[in-house]
Amino acid sequence: MIWQRCEDYDALSEAAAQILLDALAANPRRVLGLPTGRTPVGMYRRVVAACRREYHCFRDAVTFNLDEYAGIAREHPGSYFTFMRENLFDATDIDPRNAHIPNGAAPDLDAECVHYEREIAAAGGLDLTFLGLGSNGHIAFNEPGTPFDARTRVVALTESTRRANAPLFADGHVPTHAITMGIATILDSRAIVLLAIGESKRDAIERLRSGEVSVEFPASALHGHADVRVLVA
Ligand code: GLP
């Protein structure tokens, strides 16, 4: 695990965007695992700005989002589908057929999870996956207690996660469940970049730095991966 301390949020966003853009420059067909949340917004902003200058960067890229809320329409303002359209997809030349997000409104959510894993495999597996960090150590929506061999599935969200994400649901109806890539799905990615910033992440960052490996701390599964970069500010 390589640690990189960034001076502030701008520097962290810049470093993350550069990793993503370099990966696409080296291989435009890269298969990317992409996060949502407040943390990656600055990274996406920079990626979009760079792609405006050099417009074809996403033309051949394939993306898979880490997770999506269950039980809300894709067009819901709080959905990760909406987040990705607003923060990346609508502003780049990605082919919508290559931009995958689990469908939390699918009639059969378990079948949707199986289908999602198959789509990742059919694309050749994830090359490079970006992750945020939950204040309780979750990655994607893999909450404490998740076995490290878990794959894409439906999960119940913890109260603390629902509270943390409540600002995205102006109507007060925060979803109770989500579809998430599993920890094993994430660990199959050839390279992983974790982004973490802010006071609320301080304890989780220190716990990750301690080297402790425990299912009670999902991010610690990353210690078992050979190519992880952690960007902190
Ligand atoms: C959410 C997402 C995670 C994200 C985390 C941190 O619950 N499912 O993928 O990493 O929260 O979000 P933020 O960056 O807003 O702190």
Short mmCIF file of C-alpha atoms in Angstrom, two decimals, residues 23-227:
data_model
loop_
_atom_site.label_atom_id
_atom_site.label_comp_id
_atom_site.label_asym_id
_atom_site.label_seq_id
_atom_site.Cartn_x
_atom_site.Cartn_y
_atom_site.Cartn_z
CA ALA A 23 -4.44 5.42 -17.26
CA LEU A 24 -6.73 6.37 -20.16
CA ALA A 25 -3.86 7.94 -22.10
CA ALA A 26 -1.88 4.69 -21.79
CA ASN A 27 -4.89 2.57 -22.77
CA PRO A 28 -8.11 4.28 -23.91
CA ARG A 29 -10.04 1.02 -23.47
CA ARG A 30 -9.32 0.91 -19.75
CA VAL A 31 -12.04 -0.60 -17.54
CA LEU A 32 -12.55 1.75 -14.60
CA GLY A 33 -14.31 1.22 -11.27
CA LEU A 34 -15.82 4.55 -10.20
CA PRO A 35 -17.01 5.95 -6.89
CA THR A 36 -19.63 8.51 -5.90
CA GLY A 37 -19.87 10.69 -2.80
CA ARG A 38 -18.46 14.12 -1.99
CA THR A 39 -14.82 13.06 -2.10
CA PRO A 40 -14.43 12.32 -5.85
CA VAL A 41 -16.29 15.44 -7.05
CA GLY A 42 -13.07 17.45 -7.44
CA MET A 43 -11.41 14.59 -9.31
CA TYR A 44 -14.32 14.41 -11.76
CA ARG A 45 -14.29 18.18 -12.23
CA ARG A 46 -10.66 18.05 -13.29
CA VAL A 47 -11.15 15.03 -15.50
CA VAL A 48 -14.05 16.78 -17.27
CA ALA A 49 -11.95 19.93 -17.77
CA ALA A 50 -9.07 17.91 -19.20
CA CYS A 51 -11.42 15.99 -21.51
CA ARG A 52 -12.85 19.24 -22.85
CA ARG A 53 -9.34 20.07 -24.02
CA GLU A 54 -8.71 16.65 -25.50
CA TYR A 55 -12.13 15.42 -26.32
CA HIS A 56 -11.77 11.75 -27.07
CA CYS A 57 -10.52 10.57 -23.69
CA PHE A 58 -13.63 8.58 -22.75
CA ARG A 59 -14.68 7.41 -26.21
CA ASP A 60 -13.46 3.83 -25.68
CA ALA A 61 -13.44 3.71 -21.88
CA VAL A 62 -15.63 1.28 -19.96
CA THR A 63 -16.81 2.17 -16.46
CA PHE A 64 -18.52 0.33 -13.64
CA ASN A 65 -19.82 2.22 -10.65
CA LEU A 66 -19.27 0.72 -7.25
CA ASP A 67 -22.82 0.94 -6.00
CA GLU A 68 -26.33 2.35 -6.28
CA TYR A 69 -29.27 2.82 -3.95
CA ALA A 70 -32.05 0.25 -4.19
CA GLY A 71 -35.69 1.13 -4.57
CA ILE A 72 -35.32 4.52 -6.21
CA ALA A 73 -35.64 5.39 -9.90
CA ARG A 74 -32.47 6.05 -11.87
CA GLU A 75 -33.69 9.60 -12.49
CA HIS A 76 -34.13 10.31 -8.76
CA PRO A 77 -31.96 13.34 -7.85
CA GLY A 78 -30.26 11.33 -5.07
CA SER A 79 -29.38 8.32 -7.25
CA TYR A 80 -25.78 7.58 -8.16
CA PHE A 81 -26.96 7.38 -11.76
CA THR A 82 -27.91 11.07 -11.54
CA PHE A 83 -24.65 11.86 -9.73
CA MET A 84 -22.57 10.25 -12.46
CA ARG A 85 -24.47 11.97 -15.26
CA GLU A 86 -24.03 15.34 -13.59
CA ASN A 87 -20.41 14.88 -12.54
CA LEU A 88 -18.92 12.93 -15.43
CA PHE A 89 -20.97 11.19 -18.07
CA ASP A 90 -22.93 14.12 -19.56
CA ALA A 91 -19.74 16.16 -19.89
CA THR A 92 -17.59 13.54 -21.60
CA ASP A 93 -17.81 11.45 -24.75
CA ILE A 94 -18.33 8.17 -22.91
CA ASP A 95 -20.62 5.78 -24.79
CA PRO A 96 -23.65 5.31 -22.50
CA ARG A 97 -23.53 1.58 -23.33
CA ASN A 98 -20.10 1.45 -21.68
CA ALA A 99 -21.10 3.36 -18.53
CA HIS A 100 -22.43 0.77 -16.12
CA ILE A 101 -24.24 1.42 -12.85
CA PRO A 102 -26.19 -1.25 -10.97
CA ASN A 103 -29.90 -0.74 -11.54
CA GLY A 104 -31.39 -0.26 -8.08
CA ALA A 105 -34.85 -0.13 -9.64
CA ALA A 106 -34.56 -3.55 -11.30
CA PRO A 107 -37.56 -5.80 -10.59
CA ASP A 108 -35.24 -8.63 -9.46
CA LEU A 109 -32.35 -7.08 -7.55
CA ASP A 110 -30.52 -10.36 -6.94
CA ALA A 111 -30.57 -11.13 -10.67
CA GLU A 112 -29.29 -7.59 -11.31
CA CYS A 113 -26.29 -8.30 -9.02
CA VAL A 114 -25.43 -11.52 -10.85
CA HIS A 115 -25.79 -9.69 -14.17
CA TYR A 116 -23.48 -6.89 -12.97
CA GLU A 117 -20.72 -9.33 -12.01
CA ARG A 118 -21.08 -10.97 -15.43
CA GLU A 119 -20.80 -7.63 -17.19
CA ILE A 120 -17.58 -6.82 -15.31
CA ALA A 121 -16.14 -10.21 -16.25
CA ALA A 122 -17.25 -9.81 -19.88
CA ALA A 123 -15.43 -6.47 -20.03
CA GLY A 124 -12.24 -8.25 -18.97
CA GLY A 125 -12.36 -7.27 -15.29
CA LEU A 126 -11.63 -3.93 -13.64
CA ASP A 127 -8.25 -2.36 -14.45
CA LEU A 128 -8.31 0.59 -12.10
CA THR A 129 -10.82 1.28 -9.35
CA PHE A 130 -11.21 4.47 -7.34
CA LEU A 131 -12.72 4.25 -3.87
CA GLY A 132 -13.94 6.66 -1.25
CA LEU A 133 -13.87 5.75 2.44
CA GLY A 134 -16.84 5.67 4.80
CA SER A 135 -16.18 7.12 8.25
CA ASN A 136 -16.85 3.60 9.62
CA GLY A 137 -14.32 2.14 7.17
CA HIS A 138 -16.82 1.02 4.54
CA ILE A 139 -15.77 0.80 0.90
CA ALA A 140 -18.56 1.12 -1.66
CA PHE A 141 -21.49 -0.01 0.53
CA ASN A 142 -19.61 -2.87 2.17
CA GLU A 143 -20.35 -2.13 5.80
CA PRO A 144 -18.42 -3.46 8.83
CA GLY A 145 -18.84 -7.22 9.15
CA THR A 146 -18.79 -7.84 5.38
CA PRO A 147 -16.76 -10.97 4.54
CA PHE A 148 -13.82 -10.18 2.30
CA ASP A 149 -15.04 -12.75 -0.24
CA ALA A 150 -18.39 -10.99 -0.76
CA ARG A 151 -19.39 -10.16 -4.33
CA THR A 152 -21.99 -7.81 -5.82
CA ARG A 153 -25.18 -8.08 -3.80
CA VAL A 154 -28.04 -6.26 -2.09
CA VAL A 155 -27.15 -4.81 1.32
CA ALA A 156 -28.95 -3.03 4.14
CA LEU A 157 -27.40 0.34 4.91
CA THR A 158 -26.34 1.14 8.48
CA GLU A 159 -27.99 4.02 10.27
CA SER A 160 -24.72 5.98 10.28
CA THR A 161 -24.34 5.62 6.51
CA ARG A 162 -27.95 6.67 5.96
CA ARG A 163 -27.40 9.72 8.17
CA ALA A 164 -24.16 10.62 6.36
CA ASN A 165 -25.90 10.47 2.97
CA ALA A 166 -29.20 12.07 4.08
CA PRO A 167 -28.33 15.52 2.61
CA LEU A 168 -28.77 13.99 -0.86
CA PHE A 169 -32.41 13.18 -0.10
CA ALA A 170 -34.23 16.47 0.35
CA ASP A 171 -37.54 14.64 0.83
CA GLY A 172 -36.13 12.88 3.92
CA HIS A 173 -36.67 9.41 2.42
CA VAL A 174 -33.17 7.95 2.57
CA PRO A 175 -33.05 4.49 0.98
CA THR A 176 -32.61 1.56 3.36
CA HIS A 177 -30.86 -0.76 0.88
CA ALA A 178 -28.36 -0.61 -1.93
CA ILE A 179 -26.61 -2.75 -4.52
CA THR A 180 -22.87 -2.78 -4.01
CA MET A 181 -19.87 -4.42 -5.60
CA GLY A 182 -18.48 -6.83 -3.03
CA ILE A 183 -15.08 -6.57 -1.42
CA ALA A 184 -13.87 -9.49 -3.57
CA THR A 185 -15.17 -7.73 -6.70
CA ILE A 186 -13.14 -4.66 -5.75
CA LEU A 187 -10.04 -6.67 -4.84
CA ASP A 188 -10.12 -8.26 -8.31
CA SER A 189 -9.37 -4.84 -9.79
CA ARG A 190 -5.79 -4.78 -11.06
CA ALA A 191 -5.10 -1.46 -9.34
CA ILE A 192 -6.96 0.50 -6.66
CA VAL A 193 -6.81 4.14 -5.57
CA LEU A 194 -8.46 5.12 -2.28
CA LEU A 195 -9.31 8.77 -1.65
CA ALA A 196 -9.88 10.05 1.89
CA ILE A 197 -10.10 13.54 3.28
CA GLY A 198 -11.65 15.35 6.22
CA GLU A 199 -12.07 15.24 9.95
CA SER A 200 -14.85 12.62 9.77
CA LYS A 201 -12.42 10.23 8.06
CA ARG A 202 -9.50 10.82 10.44
CA ASP A 203 -10.10 7.73 12.61
CA ALA A 204 -10.72 5.49 9.61
CA ILE A 205 -7.51 6.73 7.95
CA GLU A 206 -5.48 6.06 11.10
CA ARG A 207 -7.03 2.62 11.46
CA LEU A 208 -6.11 1.81 7.88
CA ARG A 209 -2.60 3.08 8.48
CA SER A 210 -2.24 0.85 11.57
CA GLY A 211 -2.22 -2.22 9.32
CA GLU A 212 -4.92 -4.01 11.34
CA VAL A 213 -6.87 -6.46 9.17
CA SER A 214 -10.42 -7.15 10.33
CA VAL A 215 -13.84 -7.74 8.76
CA GLU A 216 -15.09 -5.12 11.20
CA PHE A 217 -13.08 -2.62 9.17
CA PRO A 218 -13.83 -3.26 5.47
CA ALA A 219 -11.10 -0.99 4.05
CA SER A 220 -8.50 -3.20 5.75
CA ALA A 221 -9.17 -5.82 3.04
CA LEU A 222 -7.05 -3.58 0.82
CA HIS A 223 -3.95 -4.71 2.73
CA GLY A 224 -4.31 -7.99 0.86
CA HIS A 225 -4.00 -6.31 -2.55
CA ALA A 226 -0.66 -5.76 -4.30
CA ASP A 227 -1.40 -2.42 -6.01
#
